[in-house]
Coordinates of C-alpha atoms in Angstrom, one line a residue:
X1085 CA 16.9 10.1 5.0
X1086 CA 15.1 7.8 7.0
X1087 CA 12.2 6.1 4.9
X1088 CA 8.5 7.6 5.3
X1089 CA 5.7 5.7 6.8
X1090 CA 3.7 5.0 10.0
X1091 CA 2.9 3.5 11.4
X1092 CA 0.3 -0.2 12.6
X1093 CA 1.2 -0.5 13.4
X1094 CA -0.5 -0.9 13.6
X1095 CA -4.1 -2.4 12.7
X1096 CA -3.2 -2.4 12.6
X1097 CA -5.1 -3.2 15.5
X1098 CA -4.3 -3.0 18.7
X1099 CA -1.5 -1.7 17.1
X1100 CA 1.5 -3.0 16.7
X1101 CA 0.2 -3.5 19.5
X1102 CA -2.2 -2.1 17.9
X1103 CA -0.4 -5.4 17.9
X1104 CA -2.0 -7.6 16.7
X1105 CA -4.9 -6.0 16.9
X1106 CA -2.7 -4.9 18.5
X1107 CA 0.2 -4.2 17.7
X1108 CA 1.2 -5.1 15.1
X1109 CA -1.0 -6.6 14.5
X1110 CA -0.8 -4.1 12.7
X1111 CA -2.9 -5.0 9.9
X1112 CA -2.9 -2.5 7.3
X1113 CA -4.8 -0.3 9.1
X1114 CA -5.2 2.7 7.2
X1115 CA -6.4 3.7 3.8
X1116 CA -3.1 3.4 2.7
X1117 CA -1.5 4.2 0.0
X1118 CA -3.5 7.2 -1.8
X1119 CA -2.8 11.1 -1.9
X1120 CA -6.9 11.0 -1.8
X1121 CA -6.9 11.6 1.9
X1122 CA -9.7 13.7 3.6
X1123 CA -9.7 16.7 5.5
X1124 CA -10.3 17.9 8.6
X1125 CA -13.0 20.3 8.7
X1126 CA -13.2 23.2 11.4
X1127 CA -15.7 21.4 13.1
X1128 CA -13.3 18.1 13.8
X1129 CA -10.3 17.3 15.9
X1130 CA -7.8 16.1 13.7
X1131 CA -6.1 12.9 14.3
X1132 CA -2.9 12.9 16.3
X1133 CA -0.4 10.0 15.8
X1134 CA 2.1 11.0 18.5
X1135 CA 5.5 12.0 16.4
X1136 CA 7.3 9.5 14.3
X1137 CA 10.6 10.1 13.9
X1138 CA 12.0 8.5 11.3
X1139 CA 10.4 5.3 9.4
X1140 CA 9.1 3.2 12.3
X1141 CA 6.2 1.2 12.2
X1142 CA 6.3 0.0 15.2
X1143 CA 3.8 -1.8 17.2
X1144 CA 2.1 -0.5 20.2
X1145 CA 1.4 -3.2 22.9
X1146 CA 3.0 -6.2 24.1
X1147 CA 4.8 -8.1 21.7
X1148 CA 3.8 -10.9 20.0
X1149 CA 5.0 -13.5 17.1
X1150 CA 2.3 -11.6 15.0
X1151 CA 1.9 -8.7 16.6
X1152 CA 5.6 -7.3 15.4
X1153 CA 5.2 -8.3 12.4
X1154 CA 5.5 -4.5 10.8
X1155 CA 3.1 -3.0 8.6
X1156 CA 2.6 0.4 7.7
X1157 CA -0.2 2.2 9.5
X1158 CA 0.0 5.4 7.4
X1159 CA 1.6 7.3 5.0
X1160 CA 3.1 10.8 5.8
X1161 CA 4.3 13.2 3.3
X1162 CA 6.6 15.1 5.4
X1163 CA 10.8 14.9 5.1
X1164 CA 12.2 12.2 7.6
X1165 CA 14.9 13.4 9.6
X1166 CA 18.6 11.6 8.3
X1167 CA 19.0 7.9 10.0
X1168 CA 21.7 8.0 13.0
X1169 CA 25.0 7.1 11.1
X1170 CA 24.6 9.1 8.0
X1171 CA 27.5 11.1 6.5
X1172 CA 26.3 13.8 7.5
X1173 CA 26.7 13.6 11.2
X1174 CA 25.0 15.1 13.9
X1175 CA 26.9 18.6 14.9
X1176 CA 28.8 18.5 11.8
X1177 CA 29.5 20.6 9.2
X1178 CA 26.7 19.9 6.4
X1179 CA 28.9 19.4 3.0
X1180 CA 26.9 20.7 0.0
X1181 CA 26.3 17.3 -2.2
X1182 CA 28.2 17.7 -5.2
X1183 CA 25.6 17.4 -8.0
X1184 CA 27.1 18.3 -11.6
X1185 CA 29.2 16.2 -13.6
X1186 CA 31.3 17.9 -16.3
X1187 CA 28.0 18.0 -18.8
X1188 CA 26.2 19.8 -16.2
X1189 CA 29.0 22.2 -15.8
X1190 CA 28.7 23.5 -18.8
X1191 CA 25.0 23.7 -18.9
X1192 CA 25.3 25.4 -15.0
X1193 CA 23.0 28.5 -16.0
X1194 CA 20.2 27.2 -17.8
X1195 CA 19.6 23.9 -14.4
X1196 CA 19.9 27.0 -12.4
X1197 CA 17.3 28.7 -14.1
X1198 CA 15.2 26.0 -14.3
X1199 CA 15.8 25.2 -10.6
X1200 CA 14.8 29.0 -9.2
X1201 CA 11.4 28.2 -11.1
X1202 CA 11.4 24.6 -8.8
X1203 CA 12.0 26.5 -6.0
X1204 CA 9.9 29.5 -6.0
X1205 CA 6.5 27.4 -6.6
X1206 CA 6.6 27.9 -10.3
X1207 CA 6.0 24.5 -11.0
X1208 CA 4.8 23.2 -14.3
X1209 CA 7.3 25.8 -16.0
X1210 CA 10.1 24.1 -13.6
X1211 CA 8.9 21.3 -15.4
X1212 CA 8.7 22.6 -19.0
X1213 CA 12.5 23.3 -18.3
X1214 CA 13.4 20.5 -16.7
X1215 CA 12.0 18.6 -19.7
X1216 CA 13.2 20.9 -22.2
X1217 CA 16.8 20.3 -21.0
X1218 CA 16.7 16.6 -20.9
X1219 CA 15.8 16.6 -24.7
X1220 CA 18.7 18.6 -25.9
X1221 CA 20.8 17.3 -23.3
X1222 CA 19.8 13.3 -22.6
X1223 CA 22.8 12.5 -21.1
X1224 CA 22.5 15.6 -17.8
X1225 CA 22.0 13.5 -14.8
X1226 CA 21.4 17.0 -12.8
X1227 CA 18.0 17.9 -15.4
X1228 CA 16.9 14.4 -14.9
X1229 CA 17.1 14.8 -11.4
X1230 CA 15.4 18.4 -11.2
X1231 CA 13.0 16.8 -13.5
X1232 CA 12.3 14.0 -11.1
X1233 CA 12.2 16.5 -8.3
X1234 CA 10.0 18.8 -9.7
X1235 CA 7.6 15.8 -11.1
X1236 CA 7.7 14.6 -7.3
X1237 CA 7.2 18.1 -5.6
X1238 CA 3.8 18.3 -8.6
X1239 CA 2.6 15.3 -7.3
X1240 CA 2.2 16.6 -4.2
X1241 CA 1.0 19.9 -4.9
X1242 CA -1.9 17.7 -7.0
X1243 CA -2.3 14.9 -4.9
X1244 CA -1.4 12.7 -8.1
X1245 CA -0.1 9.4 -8.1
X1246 CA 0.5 9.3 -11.3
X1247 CA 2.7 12.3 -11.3
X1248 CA 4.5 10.5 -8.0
X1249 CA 5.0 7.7 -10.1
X1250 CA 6.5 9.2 -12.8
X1251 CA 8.5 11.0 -10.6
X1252 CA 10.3 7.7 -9.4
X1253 CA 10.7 6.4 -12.8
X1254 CA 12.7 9.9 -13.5
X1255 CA 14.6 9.5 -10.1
X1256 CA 15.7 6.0 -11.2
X1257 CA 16.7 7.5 -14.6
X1258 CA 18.8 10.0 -13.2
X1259 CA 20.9 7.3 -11.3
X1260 CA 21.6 5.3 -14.1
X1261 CA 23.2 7.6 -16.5
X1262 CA 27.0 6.7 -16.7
X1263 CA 28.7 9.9 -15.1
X1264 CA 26.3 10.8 -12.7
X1265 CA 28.4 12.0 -9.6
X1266 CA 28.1 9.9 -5.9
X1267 CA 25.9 12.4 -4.6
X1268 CA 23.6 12.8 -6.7
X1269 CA 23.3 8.7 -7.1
X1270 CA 22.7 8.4 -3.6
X1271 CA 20.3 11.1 -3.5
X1272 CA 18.0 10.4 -6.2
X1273 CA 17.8 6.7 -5.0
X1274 CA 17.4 7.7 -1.5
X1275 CA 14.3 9.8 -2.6
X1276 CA 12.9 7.1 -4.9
X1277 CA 13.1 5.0 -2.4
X1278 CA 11.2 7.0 0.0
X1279 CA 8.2 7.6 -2.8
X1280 CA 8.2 4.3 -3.7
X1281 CA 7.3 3.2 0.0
X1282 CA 5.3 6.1 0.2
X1283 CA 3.0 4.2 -2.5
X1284 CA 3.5 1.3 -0.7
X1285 CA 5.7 -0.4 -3.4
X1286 CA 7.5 -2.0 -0.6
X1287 CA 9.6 -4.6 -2.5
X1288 CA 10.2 -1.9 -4.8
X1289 CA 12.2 0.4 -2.1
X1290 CA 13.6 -2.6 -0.7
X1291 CA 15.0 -3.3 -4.1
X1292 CA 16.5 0.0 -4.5
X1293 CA 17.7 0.6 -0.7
X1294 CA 19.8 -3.0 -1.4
X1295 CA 21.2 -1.5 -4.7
X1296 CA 22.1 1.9 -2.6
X1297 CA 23.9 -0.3 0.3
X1298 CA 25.7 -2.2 -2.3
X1299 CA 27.1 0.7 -4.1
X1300 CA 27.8 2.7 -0.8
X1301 CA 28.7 0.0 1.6
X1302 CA 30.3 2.1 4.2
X1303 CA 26.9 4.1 4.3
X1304 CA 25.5 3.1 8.3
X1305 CA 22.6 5.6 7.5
X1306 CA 21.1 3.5 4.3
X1307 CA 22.2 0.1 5.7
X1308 CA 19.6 1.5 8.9
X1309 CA 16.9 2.3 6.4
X1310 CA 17.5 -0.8 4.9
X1311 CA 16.8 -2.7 7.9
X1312 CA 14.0 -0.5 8.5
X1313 CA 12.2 -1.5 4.5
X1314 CA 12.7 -5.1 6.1
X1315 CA 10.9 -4.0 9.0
X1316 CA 8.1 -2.6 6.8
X1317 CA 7.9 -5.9 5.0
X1318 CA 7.2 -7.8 8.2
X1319 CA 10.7 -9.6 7.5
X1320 CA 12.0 -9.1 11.1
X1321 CA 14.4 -11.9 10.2
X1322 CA 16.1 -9.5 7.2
X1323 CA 15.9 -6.5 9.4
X1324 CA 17.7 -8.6 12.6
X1325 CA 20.4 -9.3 10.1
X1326 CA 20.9 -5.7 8.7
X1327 CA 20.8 -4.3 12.2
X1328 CA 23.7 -6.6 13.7
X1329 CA 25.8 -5.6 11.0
X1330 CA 25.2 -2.3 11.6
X1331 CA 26.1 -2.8 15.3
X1332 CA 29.2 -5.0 13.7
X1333 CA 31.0 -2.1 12.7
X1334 CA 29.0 0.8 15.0
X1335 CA 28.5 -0.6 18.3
X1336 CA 27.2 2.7 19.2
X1337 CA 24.6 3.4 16.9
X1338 CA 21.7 4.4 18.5
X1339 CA 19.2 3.6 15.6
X1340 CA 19.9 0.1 15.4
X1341 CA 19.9 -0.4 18.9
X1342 CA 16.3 0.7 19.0
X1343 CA 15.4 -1.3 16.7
X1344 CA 17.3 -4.3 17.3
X1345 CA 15.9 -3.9 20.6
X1346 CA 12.2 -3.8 19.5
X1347 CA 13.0 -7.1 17.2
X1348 CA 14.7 -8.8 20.2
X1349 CA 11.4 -8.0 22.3
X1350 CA 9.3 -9.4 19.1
X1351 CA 10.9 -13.0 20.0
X1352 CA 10.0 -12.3 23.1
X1353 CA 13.3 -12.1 24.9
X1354 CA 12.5 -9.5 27.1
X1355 CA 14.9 -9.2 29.5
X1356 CA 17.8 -8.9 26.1
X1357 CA 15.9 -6.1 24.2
X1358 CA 15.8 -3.7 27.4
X1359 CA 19.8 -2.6 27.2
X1360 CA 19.2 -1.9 23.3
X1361 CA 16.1 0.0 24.1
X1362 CA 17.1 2.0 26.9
X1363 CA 20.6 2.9 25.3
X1364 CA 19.3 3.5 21.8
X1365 CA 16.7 6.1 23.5
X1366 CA 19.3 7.5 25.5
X1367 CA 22.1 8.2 22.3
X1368 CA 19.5 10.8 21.3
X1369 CA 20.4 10.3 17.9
X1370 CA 17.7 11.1 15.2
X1371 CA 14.8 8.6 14.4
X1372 CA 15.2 7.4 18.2
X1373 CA 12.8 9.4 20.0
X1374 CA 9.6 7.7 19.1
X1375 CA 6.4 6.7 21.0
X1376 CA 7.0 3.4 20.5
X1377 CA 10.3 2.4 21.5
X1378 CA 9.4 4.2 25.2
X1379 CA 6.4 2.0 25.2
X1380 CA 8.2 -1.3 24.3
X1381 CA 11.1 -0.5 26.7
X1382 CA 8.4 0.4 29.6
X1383 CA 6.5 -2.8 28.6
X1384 CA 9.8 -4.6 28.7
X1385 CA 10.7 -3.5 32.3
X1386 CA 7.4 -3.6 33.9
X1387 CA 7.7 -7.8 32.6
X1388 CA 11.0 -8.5 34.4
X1389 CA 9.7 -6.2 37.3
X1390 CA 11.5 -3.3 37.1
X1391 CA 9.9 0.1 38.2
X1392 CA 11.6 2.0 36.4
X1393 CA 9.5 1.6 33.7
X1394 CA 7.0 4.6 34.7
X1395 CA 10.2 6.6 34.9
X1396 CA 10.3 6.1 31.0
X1397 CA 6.5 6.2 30.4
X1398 CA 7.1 9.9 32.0
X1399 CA 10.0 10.5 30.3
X1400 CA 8.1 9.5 27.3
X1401 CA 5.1 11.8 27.9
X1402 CA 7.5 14.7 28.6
X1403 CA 8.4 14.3 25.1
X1404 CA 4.8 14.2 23.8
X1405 CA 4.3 10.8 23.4
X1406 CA 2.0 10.1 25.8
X1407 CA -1.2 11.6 26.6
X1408 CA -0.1 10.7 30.5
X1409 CA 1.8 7.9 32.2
X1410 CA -1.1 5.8 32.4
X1411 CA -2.9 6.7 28.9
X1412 CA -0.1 5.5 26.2
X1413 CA -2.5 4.8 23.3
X1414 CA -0.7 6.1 20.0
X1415 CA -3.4 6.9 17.8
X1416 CA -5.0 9.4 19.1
X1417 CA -7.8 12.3 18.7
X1418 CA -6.9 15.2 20.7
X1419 CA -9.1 17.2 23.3
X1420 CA -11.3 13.8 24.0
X1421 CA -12.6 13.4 27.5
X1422 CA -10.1 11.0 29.1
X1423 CA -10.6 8.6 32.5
X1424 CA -10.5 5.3 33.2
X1425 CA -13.8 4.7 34.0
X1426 CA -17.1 5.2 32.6
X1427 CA -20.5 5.4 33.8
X1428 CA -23.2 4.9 31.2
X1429 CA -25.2 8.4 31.5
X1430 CA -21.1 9.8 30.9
X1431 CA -21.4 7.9 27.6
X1432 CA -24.4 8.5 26.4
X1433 CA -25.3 4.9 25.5
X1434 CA -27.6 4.1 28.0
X1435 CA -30.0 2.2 25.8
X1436 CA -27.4 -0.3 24.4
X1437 CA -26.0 -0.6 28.2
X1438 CA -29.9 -1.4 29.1
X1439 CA -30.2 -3.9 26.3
X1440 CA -27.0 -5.5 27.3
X1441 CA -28.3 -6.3 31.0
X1442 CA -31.8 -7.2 30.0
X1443 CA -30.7 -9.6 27.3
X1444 CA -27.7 -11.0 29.4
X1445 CA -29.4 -14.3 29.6
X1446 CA -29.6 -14.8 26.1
X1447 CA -26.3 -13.6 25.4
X1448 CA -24.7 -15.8 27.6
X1449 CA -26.7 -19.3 26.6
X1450 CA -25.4 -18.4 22.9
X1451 CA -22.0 -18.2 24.0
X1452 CA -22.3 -21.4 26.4
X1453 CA -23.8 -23.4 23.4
X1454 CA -20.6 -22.4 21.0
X1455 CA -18.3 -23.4 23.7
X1456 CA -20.0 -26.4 24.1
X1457 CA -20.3 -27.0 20.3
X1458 CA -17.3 -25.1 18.7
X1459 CA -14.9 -24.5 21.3
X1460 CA -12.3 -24.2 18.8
X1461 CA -13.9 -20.9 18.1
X1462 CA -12.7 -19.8 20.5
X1463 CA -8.9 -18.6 19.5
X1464 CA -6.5 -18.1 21.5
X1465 CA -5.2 -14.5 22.3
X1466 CA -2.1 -14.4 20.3
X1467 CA -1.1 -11.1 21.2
X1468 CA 1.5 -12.3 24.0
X1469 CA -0.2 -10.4 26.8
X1470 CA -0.5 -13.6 29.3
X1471 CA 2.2 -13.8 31.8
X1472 CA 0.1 -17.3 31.9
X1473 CA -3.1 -19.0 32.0
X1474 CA -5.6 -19.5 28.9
X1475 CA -7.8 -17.1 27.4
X1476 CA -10.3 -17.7 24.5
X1477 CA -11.9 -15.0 22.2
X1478 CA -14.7 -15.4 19.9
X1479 CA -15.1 -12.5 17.4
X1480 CA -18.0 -10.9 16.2
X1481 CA -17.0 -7.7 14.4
X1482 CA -13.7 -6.7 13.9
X1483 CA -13.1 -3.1 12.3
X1484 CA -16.7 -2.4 12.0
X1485 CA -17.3 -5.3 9.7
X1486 CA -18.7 -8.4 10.8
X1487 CA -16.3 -11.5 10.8
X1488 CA -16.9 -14.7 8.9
X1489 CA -19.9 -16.5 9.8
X1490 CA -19.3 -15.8 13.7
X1491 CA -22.8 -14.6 14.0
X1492 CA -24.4 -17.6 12.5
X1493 CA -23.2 -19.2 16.3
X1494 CA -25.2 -16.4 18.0
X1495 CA -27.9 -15.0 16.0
X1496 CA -29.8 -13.5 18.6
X1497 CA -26.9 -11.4 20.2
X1498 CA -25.9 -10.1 16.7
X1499 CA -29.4 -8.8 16.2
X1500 CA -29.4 -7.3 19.3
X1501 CA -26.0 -5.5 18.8
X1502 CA -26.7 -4.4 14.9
X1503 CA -29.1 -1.7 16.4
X1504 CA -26.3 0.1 17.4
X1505 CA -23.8 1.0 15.2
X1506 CA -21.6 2.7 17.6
X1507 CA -20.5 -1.1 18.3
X1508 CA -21.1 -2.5 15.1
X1509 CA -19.4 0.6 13.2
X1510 CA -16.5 1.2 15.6
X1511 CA -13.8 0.6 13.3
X1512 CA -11.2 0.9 16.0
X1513 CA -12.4 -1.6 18.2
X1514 CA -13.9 -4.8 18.4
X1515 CA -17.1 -7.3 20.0
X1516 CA -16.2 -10.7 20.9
X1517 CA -16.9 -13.4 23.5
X1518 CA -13.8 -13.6 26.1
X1519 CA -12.8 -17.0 27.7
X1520 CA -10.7 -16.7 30.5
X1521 CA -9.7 -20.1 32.8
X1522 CA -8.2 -19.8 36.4
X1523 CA -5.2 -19.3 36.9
X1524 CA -4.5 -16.6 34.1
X1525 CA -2.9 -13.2 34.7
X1526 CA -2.8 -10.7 31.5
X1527 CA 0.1 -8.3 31.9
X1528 CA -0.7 -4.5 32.4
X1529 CA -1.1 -3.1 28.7
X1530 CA -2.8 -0.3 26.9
X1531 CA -5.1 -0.1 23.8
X1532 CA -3.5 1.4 20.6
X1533 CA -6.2 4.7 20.5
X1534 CA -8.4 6.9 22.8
X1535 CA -11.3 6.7 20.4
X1536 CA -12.8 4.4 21.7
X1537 CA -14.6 3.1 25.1
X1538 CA -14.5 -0.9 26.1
X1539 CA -17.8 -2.3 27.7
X1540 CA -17.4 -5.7 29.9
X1541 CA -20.7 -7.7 30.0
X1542 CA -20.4 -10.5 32.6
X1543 CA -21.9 -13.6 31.7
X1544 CA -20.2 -16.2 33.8
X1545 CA -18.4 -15.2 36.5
X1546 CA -17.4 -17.1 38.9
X1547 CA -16.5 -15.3 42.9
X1548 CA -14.4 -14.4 44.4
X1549 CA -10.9 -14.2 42.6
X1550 CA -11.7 -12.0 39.0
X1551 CA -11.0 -8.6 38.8
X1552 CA -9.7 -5.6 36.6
X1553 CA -7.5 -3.3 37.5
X1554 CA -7.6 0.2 35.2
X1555 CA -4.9 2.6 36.1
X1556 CA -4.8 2.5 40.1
X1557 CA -8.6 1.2 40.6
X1558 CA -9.9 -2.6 40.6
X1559 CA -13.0 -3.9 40.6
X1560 CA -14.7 -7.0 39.6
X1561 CA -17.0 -8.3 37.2
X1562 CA -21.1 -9.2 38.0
X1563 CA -23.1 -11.4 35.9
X1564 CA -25.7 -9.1 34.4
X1565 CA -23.9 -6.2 34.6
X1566 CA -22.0 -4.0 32.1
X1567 CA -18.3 -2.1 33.2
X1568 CA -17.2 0.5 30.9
X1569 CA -13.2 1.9 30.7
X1570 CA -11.4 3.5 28.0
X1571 CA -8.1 0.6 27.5
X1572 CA -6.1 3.4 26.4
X1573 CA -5.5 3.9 29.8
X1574 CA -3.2 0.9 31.2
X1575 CA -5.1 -2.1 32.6
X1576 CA -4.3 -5.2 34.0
X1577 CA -6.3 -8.6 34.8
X1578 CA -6.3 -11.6 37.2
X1579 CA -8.4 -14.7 37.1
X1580 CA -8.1 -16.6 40.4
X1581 CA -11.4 -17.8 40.6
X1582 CA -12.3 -22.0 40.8
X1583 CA -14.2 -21.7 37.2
X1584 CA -13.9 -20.4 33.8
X1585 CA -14.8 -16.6 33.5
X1586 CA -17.1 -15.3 30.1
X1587 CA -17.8 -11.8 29.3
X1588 CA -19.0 -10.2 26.3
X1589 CA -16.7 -7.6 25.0
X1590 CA -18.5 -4.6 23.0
X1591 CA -16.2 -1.5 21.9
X1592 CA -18.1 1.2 21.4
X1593 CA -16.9 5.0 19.5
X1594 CA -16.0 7.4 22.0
X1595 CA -18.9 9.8 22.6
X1596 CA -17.5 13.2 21.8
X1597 CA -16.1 12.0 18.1
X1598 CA -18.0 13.5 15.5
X1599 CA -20.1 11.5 12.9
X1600 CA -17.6 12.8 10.2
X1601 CA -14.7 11.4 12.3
X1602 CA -16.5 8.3 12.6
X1603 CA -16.7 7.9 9.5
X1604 CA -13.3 9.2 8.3
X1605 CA -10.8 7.8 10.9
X1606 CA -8.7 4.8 9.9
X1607 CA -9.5 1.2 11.0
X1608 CA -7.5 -0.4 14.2

């Protein structure tokens, strides 16, 4: 089975996109690798993170040398479907995994009985047998293994990671007892495998996805989730290697086409990723039909100008991927008001819009006097969404937490904005300075959620020849003046003006989240 995780993506911030922020960037995004999660109470939407088949972790905007750099976003606890290529092939006859050696023949009744307990719910005396058998009979692979699997099915039932861990300690045990039978090898380190990554012992299911692959070399289902750990890992180099071998032998296989395709885009080489894309979604195989890889091959095409891209953005929110062919953020609260533009009586934060326009001034001479000072502040965007140009960013809070000594540049704007923590505390979004010279042009792109809204202060702008495009309306920036747009919709931005353009960038929570999801959603 395809190894369990989610995905940055993505900070993982703008998520794999969120690379880099977005995408990929990925940055570990989410309160990772706990069973202590928190839960929706009738009063929130719950988070949706449009389906994941499979392991991938992939990153939501544009590609970039970070940005696809994988991380996991999240953890799920839910069965992966098998990787394309697996024994058990799509359409065919499943072939029940031969589990008992000859010592497990002979003890047939009592693992049955113990296994009836596992499976009707009756778990700690599953257990108590399980355990009972491996004492009289050390040498069972087949109790180890029910032992392991009842240990792990505990685990979840308690939210332990404890129990979790001994579970994979168990599962390793039951694979390294002399006469344990292919099947049940392969299964128990498939599974321990999967756990271990589910804890986010990384390395560790690496390790034991290499020893599976060794052992079962003609396997093209655990070579794929071994290209996958690599993935997970941020090796993109290991992961190229696994996937070409795979192709080596299967041409065909639509799981590593996918995701040779979405490693070919990471080094940029858009126009070579699009036939691995577009023919890994097509094969339909399992673990292909992911949000991401319709958003990378879209994002692909739209970059060499193909319009066929929308055709897959709809395609892709047919399948549920999508909120609509314009809004493609991944990480998602359902049943939030969504358009591309906001006024600031829609939002509700009219008094942090008024602040923003009466204090513009100020704002902007801070800004000017770090430029002039510590340009190098300003960092480049590295998130590989200029078709060209330059374009500077100075950060202020990233993730709801403030960055560094940034404000130390600009005291008088931070104490402004800390009056408002639906900027400050906006753990999915950003406020930073933005730099852009002439000549620059910023690809069409989407943010990696819907919960949050993007407010534009213009500071320096210089007419005519900046504007903003946000789904099928443009308009332009005015010094003094805020624009508000939810970026999970797609946007797009020129800069043909004679002079550089500045504007304040303020994320801000989307009004109709609750304080409990506020406080409760993941970082991006």
């Amino acid at each position: 089975m395809v190894l369990q995780t989610i995905h940055f993506l993505v900070s993982k911030a703008r998520l794999c996109p969120a690379p880099s922020s977005l995408l990929l960037l990925l940055v570990l995004l989410m309160s990772l690798f706990s069973f202590q999660t928190t839960r929706a109470t009738p009063s929130t939407r719950p988070e949706v993170r449009r389906p994941l088949p499979g392991c991938q972790v992939l990153c939501q905007v544009a590609p970039t040398k970070a940005s696809m750099k994988l991380f996991p976003v999240s953890v799920l606890m839910e069965e992966a479907e098998p990787a394309a290529g697996a024994e058990e092939e799509s359409g065919a006859k499943k072939k029940k995994p031969k589990l008992l050696n000859k010592l497990d023949k002979s003890i047939k009744a009592e693992i049955d009985g113990a296994e009836k307990l596992r499976k009707k719910g009756q778990l700690d005396e599953a257990l108590r047998a399980f355990e009972a058998l491996v004492r009289r009979y050390p040498q069972s692979p087949r109790a180890r293994y029910g032992q392991a699997q009842t240990e792990d099915d505990l685990a979840e039932k308690r939210r332990s990671n404890e129990l979790l861990q001994r579970a994979i300690s168990s599962y390793r045990d039951a694979a390294e007892l002399p006469d344990a039978t292919p099947d049940l090898l392969r299964a128990a380190l498939r599974r321990r495998a999967e756990r271990q990554q589910f804890l986010g012992r990384m390395r560790g299911s690496l390790a034991t996805l290499e020893r599976l692959t060794q052992i079962f070399p003609e396997d093209i289902g655990l070579k794929n989730d071994l290209g996958v750990a690599h993935l997970l890992l941020g090796d993109n180099k290991g992961a190229k290697q696994v996937y070409e071998q795979v192709l080596a032998v299967a041409p065909g296989n639509g799981f590593a086409k996918v995701h040779y395709g979405f490693i070919l885009k990471s080094e940029n080489k858009i126009a070579e990723s699009i036939p691995y894309l577009r023919e890994g979604l097509e094969s339909g195989e399992p673990g292909t039909d992911d949000g991401r890889f319709y958003f990378h091959l879209g994002d692909a095409l739209q970059r060499v100008g193909d319009e066929s891209a929308y055709r897959w953005y709809e395609l892709g929110h047919r399948r549920g991927h999508f909120a609509s062919v314009w809004q493609r953020s991944l990480y998602n609260v359902d049943g939030l008001k969504a358009q591309p533009w906001w006024t600031p009586q829609e939002t509700g934060y009219t008094d942090l819009v008024k602040t923003l326009e009466r204090n513009w001034r100020t704002i902007r001479d801070e800004a000017l006097a770090v430029m002039d000072r510590r340009t190098a502040s300003f960092v480049p965007e590295e998130e590989n969404l200029r078709e060209k140009g330059e374009w500077g960013q100075y950060t202020l809070w990233q993730q709801g937490k403030k960055v560094g000594n940034a404000c130390q540049g600009v005291p008088r704007t931070c104490a402004l904005l800390e009056r408002y923590p639906e900027a400050t505390g906006c753990k999915r979004g950003q406020v930073k300075f933005s730099v852009m010279q002439p000549g620059t042009h910023v690809w069409p792109h989407t943010g990696p959620t819907n919960c949050r809204l993007r407010l534009h202060l213009g500071l320096v702008v210089p007419r005519p020849g900046c504007r903003i495009r946000c789904t099928n309306q443009t308009r332009e920036w005015e010094e003094g003046r805020v624009l508000i747009f939810d970026d999970s919709f797609e946007h797009e931005v020129w800069q043909d003006a004679n002079g550089y353009r500045l504007i304040l960038i303020v994320d801000v929570w989307h009004p109709e989240l609750t304080p409990y999801q506020r406080q409760t959603l993941s970082p991006i």
